[in-house]
CSV table of C-alpha atoms in Angstrom, one decimal:
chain,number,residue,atom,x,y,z
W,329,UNK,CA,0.2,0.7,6.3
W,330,UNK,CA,0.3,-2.7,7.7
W,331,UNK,CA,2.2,-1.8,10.8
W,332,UNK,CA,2.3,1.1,13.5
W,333,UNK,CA,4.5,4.0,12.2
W,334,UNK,CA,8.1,4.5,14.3
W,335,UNK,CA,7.0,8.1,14.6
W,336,UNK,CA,3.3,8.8,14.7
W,337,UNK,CA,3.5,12.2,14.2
W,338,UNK,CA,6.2,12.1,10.8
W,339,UNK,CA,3.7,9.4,9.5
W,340,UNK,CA,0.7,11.6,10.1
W,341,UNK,CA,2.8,14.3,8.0
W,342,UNK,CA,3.3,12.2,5.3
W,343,UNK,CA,0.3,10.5,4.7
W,344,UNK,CA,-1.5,14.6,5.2
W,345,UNK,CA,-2.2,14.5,1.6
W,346,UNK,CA,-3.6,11.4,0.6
W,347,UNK,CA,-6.5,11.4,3.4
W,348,UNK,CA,-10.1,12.4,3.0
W,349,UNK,CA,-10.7,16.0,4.0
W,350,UNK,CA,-12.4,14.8,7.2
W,351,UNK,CA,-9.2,12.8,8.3
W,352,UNK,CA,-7.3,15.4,7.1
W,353,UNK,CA,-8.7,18.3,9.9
W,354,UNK,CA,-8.3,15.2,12.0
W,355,UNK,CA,-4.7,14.7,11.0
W,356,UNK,CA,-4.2,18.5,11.7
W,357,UNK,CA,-5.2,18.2,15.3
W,358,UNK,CA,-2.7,15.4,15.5
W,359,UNK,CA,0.1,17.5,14.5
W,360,UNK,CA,-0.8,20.9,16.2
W,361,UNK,CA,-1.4,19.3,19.5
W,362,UNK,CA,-0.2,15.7,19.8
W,363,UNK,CA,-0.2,15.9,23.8
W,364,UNK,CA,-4.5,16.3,22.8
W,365,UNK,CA,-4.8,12.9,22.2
W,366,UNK,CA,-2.6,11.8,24.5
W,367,UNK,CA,-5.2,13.4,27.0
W,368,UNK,CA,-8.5,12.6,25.3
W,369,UNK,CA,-10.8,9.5,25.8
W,370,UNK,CA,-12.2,9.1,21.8
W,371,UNK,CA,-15.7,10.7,23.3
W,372,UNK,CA,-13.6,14.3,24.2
W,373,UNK,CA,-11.5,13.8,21.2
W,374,UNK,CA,-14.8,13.9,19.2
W,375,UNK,CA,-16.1,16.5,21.0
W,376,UNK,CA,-12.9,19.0,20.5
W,377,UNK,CA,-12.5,18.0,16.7
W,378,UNK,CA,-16.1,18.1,15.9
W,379,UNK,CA,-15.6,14.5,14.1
W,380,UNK,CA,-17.8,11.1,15.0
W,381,UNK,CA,-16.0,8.8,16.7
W,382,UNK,CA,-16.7,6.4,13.1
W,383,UNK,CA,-14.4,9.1,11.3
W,384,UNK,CA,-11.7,9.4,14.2
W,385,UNK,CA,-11.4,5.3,14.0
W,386,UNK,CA,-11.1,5.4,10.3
W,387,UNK,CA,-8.4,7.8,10.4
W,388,UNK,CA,-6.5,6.0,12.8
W,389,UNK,CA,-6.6,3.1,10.5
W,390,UNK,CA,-5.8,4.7,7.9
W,391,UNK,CA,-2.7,6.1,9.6
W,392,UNK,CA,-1.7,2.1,10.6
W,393,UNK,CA,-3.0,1.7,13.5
W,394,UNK,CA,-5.6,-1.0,14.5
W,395,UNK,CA,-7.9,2.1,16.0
W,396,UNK,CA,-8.2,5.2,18.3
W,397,UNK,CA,-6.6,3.6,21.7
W,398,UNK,CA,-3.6,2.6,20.2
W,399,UNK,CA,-2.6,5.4,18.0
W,400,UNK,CA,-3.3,7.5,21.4
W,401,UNK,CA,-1.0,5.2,23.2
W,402,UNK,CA,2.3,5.3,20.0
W,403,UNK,CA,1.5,9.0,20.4
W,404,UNK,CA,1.8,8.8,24.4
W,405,UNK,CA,5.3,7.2,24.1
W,406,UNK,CA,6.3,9.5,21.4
W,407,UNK,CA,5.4,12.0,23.4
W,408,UNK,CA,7.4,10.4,27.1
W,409,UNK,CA,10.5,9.9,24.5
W,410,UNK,CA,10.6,13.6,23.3
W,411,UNK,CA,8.5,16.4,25.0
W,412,UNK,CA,10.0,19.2,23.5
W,413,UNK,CA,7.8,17.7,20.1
W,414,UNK,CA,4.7,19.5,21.9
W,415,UNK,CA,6.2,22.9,21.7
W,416,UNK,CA,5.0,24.4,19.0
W,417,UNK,CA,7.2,25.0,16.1
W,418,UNK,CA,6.3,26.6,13.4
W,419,UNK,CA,7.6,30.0,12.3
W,420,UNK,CA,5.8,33.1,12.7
W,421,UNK,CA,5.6,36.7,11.3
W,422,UNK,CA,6.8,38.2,14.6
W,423,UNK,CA,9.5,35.5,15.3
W,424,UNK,CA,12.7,37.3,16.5
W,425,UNK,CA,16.2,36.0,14.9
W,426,UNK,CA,16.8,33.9,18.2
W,427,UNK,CA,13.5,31.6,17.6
W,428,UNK,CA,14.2,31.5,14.1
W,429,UNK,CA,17.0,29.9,14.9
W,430,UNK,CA,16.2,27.6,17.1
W,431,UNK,CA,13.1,26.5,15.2
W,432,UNK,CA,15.2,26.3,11.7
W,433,UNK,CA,17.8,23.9,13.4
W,434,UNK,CA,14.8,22.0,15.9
W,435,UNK,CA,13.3,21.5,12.2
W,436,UNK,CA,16.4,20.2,10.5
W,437,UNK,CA,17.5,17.5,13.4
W,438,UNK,CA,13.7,16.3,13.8
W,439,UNK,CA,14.0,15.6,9.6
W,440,UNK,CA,17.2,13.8,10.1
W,441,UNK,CA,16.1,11.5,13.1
W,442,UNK,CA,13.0,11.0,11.7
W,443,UNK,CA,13.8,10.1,8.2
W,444,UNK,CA,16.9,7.4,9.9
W,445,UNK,CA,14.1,6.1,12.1
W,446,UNK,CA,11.7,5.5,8.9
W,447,UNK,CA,14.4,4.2,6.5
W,448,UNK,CA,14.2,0.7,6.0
W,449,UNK,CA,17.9,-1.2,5.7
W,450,UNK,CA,16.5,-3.6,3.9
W,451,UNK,CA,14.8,-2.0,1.2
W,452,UNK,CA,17.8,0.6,1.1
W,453,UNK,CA,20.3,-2.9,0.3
W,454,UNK,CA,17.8,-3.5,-2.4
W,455,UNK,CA,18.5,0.1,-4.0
W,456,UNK,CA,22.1,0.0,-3.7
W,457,UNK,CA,22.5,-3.2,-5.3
W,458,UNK,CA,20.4,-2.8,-8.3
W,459,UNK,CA,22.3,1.1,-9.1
W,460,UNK,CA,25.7,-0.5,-8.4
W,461,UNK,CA,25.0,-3.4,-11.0
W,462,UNK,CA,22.9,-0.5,-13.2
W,463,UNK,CA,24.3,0.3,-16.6
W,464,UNK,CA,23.0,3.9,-16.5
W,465,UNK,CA,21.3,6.2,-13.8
W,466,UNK,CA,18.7,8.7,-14.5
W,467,UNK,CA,17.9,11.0,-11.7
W,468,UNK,CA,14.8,13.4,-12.1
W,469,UNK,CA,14.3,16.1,-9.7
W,470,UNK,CA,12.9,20.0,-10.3
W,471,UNK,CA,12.9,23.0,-8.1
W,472,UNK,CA,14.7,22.0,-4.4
W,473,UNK,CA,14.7,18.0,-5.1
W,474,UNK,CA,16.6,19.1,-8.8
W,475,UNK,CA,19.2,20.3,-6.3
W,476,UNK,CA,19.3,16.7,-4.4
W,477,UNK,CA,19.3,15.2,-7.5
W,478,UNK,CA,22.3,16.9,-9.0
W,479,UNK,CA,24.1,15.9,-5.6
W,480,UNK,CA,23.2,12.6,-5.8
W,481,UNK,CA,24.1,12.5,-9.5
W,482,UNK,CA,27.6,13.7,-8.9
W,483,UNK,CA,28.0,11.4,-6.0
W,484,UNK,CA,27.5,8.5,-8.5
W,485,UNK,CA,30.0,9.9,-11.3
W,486,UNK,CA,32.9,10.4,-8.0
W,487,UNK,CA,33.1,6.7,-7.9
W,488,UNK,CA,32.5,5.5,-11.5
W,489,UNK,CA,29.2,5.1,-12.1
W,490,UNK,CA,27.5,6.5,-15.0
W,491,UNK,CA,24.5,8.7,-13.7
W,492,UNK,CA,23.3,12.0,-15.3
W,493,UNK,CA,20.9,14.3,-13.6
W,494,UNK,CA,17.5,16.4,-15.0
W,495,UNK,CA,15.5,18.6,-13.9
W,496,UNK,CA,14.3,19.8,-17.4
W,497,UNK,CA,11.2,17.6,-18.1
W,498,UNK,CA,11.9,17.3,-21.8
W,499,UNK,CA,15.2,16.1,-21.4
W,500,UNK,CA,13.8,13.4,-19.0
W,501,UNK,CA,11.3,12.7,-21.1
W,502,UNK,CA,14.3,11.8,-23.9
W,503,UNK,CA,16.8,10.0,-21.5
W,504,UNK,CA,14.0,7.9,-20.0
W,505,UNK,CA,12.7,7.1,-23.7
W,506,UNK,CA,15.9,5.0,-24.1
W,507,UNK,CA,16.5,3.2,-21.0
W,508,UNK,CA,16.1,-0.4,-21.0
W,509,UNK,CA,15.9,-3.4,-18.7
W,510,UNK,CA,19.0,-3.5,-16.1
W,511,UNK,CA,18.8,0.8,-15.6
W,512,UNK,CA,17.7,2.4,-12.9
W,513,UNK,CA,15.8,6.2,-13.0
W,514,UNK,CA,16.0,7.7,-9.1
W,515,UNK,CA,12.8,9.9,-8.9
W,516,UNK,CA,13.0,12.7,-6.5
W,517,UNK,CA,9.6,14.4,-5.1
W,518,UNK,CA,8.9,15.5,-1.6
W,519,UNK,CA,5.0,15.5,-2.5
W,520,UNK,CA,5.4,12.5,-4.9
W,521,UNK,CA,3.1,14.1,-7.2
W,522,UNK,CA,5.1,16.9,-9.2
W,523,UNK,CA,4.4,15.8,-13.4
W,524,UNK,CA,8.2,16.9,-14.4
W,525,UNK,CA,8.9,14.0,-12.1
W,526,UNK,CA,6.1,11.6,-12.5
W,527,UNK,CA,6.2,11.4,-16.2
W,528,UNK,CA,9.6,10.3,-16.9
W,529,UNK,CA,10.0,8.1,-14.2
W,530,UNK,CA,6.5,6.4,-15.7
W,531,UNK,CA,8.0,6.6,-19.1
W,532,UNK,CA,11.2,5.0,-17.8
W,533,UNK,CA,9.4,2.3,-16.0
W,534,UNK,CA,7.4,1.4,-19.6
W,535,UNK,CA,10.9,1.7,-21.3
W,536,UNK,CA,11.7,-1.1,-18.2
W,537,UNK,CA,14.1,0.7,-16.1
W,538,UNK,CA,13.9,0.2,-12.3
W,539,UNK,CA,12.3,2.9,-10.3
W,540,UNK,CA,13.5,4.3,-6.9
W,541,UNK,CA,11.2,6.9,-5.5
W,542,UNK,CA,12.4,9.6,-2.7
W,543,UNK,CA,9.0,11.1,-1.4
W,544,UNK,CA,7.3,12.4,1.9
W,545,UNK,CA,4.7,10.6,1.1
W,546,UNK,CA,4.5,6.7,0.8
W,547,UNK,CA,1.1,6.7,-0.5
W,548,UNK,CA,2.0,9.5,-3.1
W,549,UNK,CA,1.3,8.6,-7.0
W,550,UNK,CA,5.5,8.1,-7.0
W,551,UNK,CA,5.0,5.7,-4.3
W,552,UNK,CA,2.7,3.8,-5.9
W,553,UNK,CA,4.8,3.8,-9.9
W,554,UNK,CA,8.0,3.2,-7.8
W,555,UNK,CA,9.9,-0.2,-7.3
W,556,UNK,CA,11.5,0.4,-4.5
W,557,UNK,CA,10.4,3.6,-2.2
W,558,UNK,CA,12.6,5.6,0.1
W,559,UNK,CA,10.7,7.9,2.6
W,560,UNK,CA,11.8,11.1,3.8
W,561,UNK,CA,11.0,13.5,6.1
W,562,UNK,CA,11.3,17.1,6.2
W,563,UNK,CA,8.3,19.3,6.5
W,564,UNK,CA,7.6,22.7,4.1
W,565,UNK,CA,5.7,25.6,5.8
W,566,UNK,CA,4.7,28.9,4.6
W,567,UNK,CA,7.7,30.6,5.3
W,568,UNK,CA,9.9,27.6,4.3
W,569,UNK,CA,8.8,26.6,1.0
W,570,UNK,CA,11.4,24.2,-0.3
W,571,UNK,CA,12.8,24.3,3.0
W,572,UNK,CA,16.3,22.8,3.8
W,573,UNK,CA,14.6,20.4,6.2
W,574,UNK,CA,12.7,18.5,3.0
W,575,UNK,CA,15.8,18.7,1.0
W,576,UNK,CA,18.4,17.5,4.3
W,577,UNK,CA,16.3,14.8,4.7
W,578,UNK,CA,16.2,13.4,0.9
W,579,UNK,CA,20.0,14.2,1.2
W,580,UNK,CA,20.2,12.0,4.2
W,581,UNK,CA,18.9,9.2,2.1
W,582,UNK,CA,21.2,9.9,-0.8
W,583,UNK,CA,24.2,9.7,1.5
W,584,UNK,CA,22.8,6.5,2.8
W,585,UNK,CA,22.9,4.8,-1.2
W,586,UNK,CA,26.3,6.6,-1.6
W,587,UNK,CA,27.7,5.0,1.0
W,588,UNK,CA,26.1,1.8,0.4
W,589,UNK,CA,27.8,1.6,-3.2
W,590,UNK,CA,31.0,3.0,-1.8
W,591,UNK,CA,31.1,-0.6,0.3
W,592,UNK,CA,30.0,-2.6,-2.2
W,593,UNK,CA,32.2,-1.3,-4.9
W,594,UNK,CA,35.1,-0.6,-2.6
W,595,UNK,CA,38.4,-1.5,-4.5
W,596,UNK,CA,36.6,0.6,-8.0
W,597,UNK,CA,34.9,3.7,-5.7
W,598,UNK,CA,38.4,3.8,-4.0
W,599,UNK,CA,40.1,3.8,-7.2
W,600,UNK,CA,37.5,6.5,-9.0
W,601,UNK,CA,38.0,8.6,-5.8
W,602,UNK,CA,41.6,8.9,-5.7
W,603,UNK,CA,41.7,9.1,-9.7
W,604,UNK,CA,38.7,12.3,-9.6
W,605,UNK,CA,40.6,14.3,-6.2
W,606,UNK,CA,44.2,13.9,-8.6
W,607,UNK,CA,42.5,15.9,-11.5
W,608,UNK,CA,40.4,18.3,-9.1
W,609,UNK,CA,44.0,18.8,-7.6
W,610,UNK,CA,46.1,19.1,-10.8
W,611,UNK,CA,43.1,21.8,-11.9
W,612,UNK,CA,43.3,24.2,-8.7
W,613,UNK,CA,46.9,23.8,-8.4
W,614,UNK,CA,47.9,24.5,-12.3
């Protein structure tokens, strides 16, 4: 990354995966204990992580920032913004209902302000304009992100734009065979490596669609195949595996394009609207 994250700590999520295994138990500190940093000189931090302080500099490179003192320092004002971020979160085995809930919904707000904070307007005017000028829309999605990827493909059809939705990998494997230049193929992945996904968005691309990618992970293998990337940021856990946090978040963004092609499109979305609420109508009330 070529500049310090918004949010130290959703950055550190995201980019979890793609780091060495030695920045990766450093990366787990991070996120189990921000406030540790915060408090440590590089010398203690090396001494509690069991890392040399080489490694802990990589890391903090490798998570954007320039080294040690001023990923402590982002983390520090993360920290002064929102304290309640050092309360541990997770759910656990012997939770009762009340923490449950309060950890679900901390969860779901943290993936919504997070992924606004990360979502960059410019990037997200790029997406809208090349979908609402697309002559087709593929959106590939299996498991929870299939579920964000229907959404978003009915979103699309409500105001008149031709989109179709898969989260059978053969069948996006034969809809991405016959795209061309001027479509676009949304590919939706919280890990940005799931194959049902990665295949026929790279087939699509070869076939010369453009690619949007909705991942966690910016430096995911999606990341790297899409042409324009999206970044979410909801967090799966043990006990929330597909967890409405990952999918709110990609969800979030979704809204964000719908909207976006809703303005730009406004006298056609208006008119598709109106036209698709009069048959919904005519159907419940017949």
């Amino acid at each position: 990354m070529s500049t310090e994250p918004a949010n130290p700590v959703a950055a550190v999520r995201a980019v979890l995966p793609s780091l060495t295994p030695a920045a990766q138990s450093i990366a787990r500190i991070i996120l189990d204990d921000p406030g540790l940093v915060v408090r440590s000189t590089i010398t203690e931090f090396s001494a509690v992580s069991g890392t040399s302080e080489a490694t802990i500099v990589r890391t903090a490179r490798a998570l954007g920032f320039a080294g040690y003192s001023q990923m402590r320092f982002a983390l520090a004002a993360a920290v002064a913004k929102e304290p309640e971020r050092l309360v541990p979160g997770d759910l656990a085995p012997d939770d009762p209902l009340t923490d449950v809930i309060a950890k679900v919904a901390r969860a779901e707000s943290e993936a919504l302000a997070d992924t606004a904070a990360q979502l960059d307007p410019d990037r997200l005017g790029e997406v809208v304009k090349a979908i609402s000028e697309a002559r087709r829309v593929d959106v590939y999605g299996v498991a929870a992100s299939g579920l964000v990827a229907t959404d978003m493909s009915q979103k699309l059809l409500r105001i008149g734009l031709s989109s179709h939705p898969f989260s059978d990998a053969h069948l996006a494997l034969t809809s991405a065979a016959l795209l061309h230049d001027g479509d676009v193929a949304v590919a939706i992945s919280c890990s940005g490596e799931t194959p049902d996904v990665l295949v026929p968005a790279r087939t699509a691309a070869e076939a010369g669609a453009l690619i949007v990618g909705i991942t966690n992970n910016p430096r995911s293998t999606l990341a790297e195949l899409a042409d324009h990337t999206l970044v979410s940021a909801g967090r799966e856990t043990a006990f929330r595996p597909g967890a409405l946090a990952s999918r709110i978040s990609q969800l979030l963004i979704v809204d964000c394009i719908f909207v976006g092609l809703a303005q730009r499109r406004y006298e056609t979305a208006d008119a598709a609207i109106r036209a698709t609420r009069e048959a919904t109508d005519r159907y419940r009330n017949r």
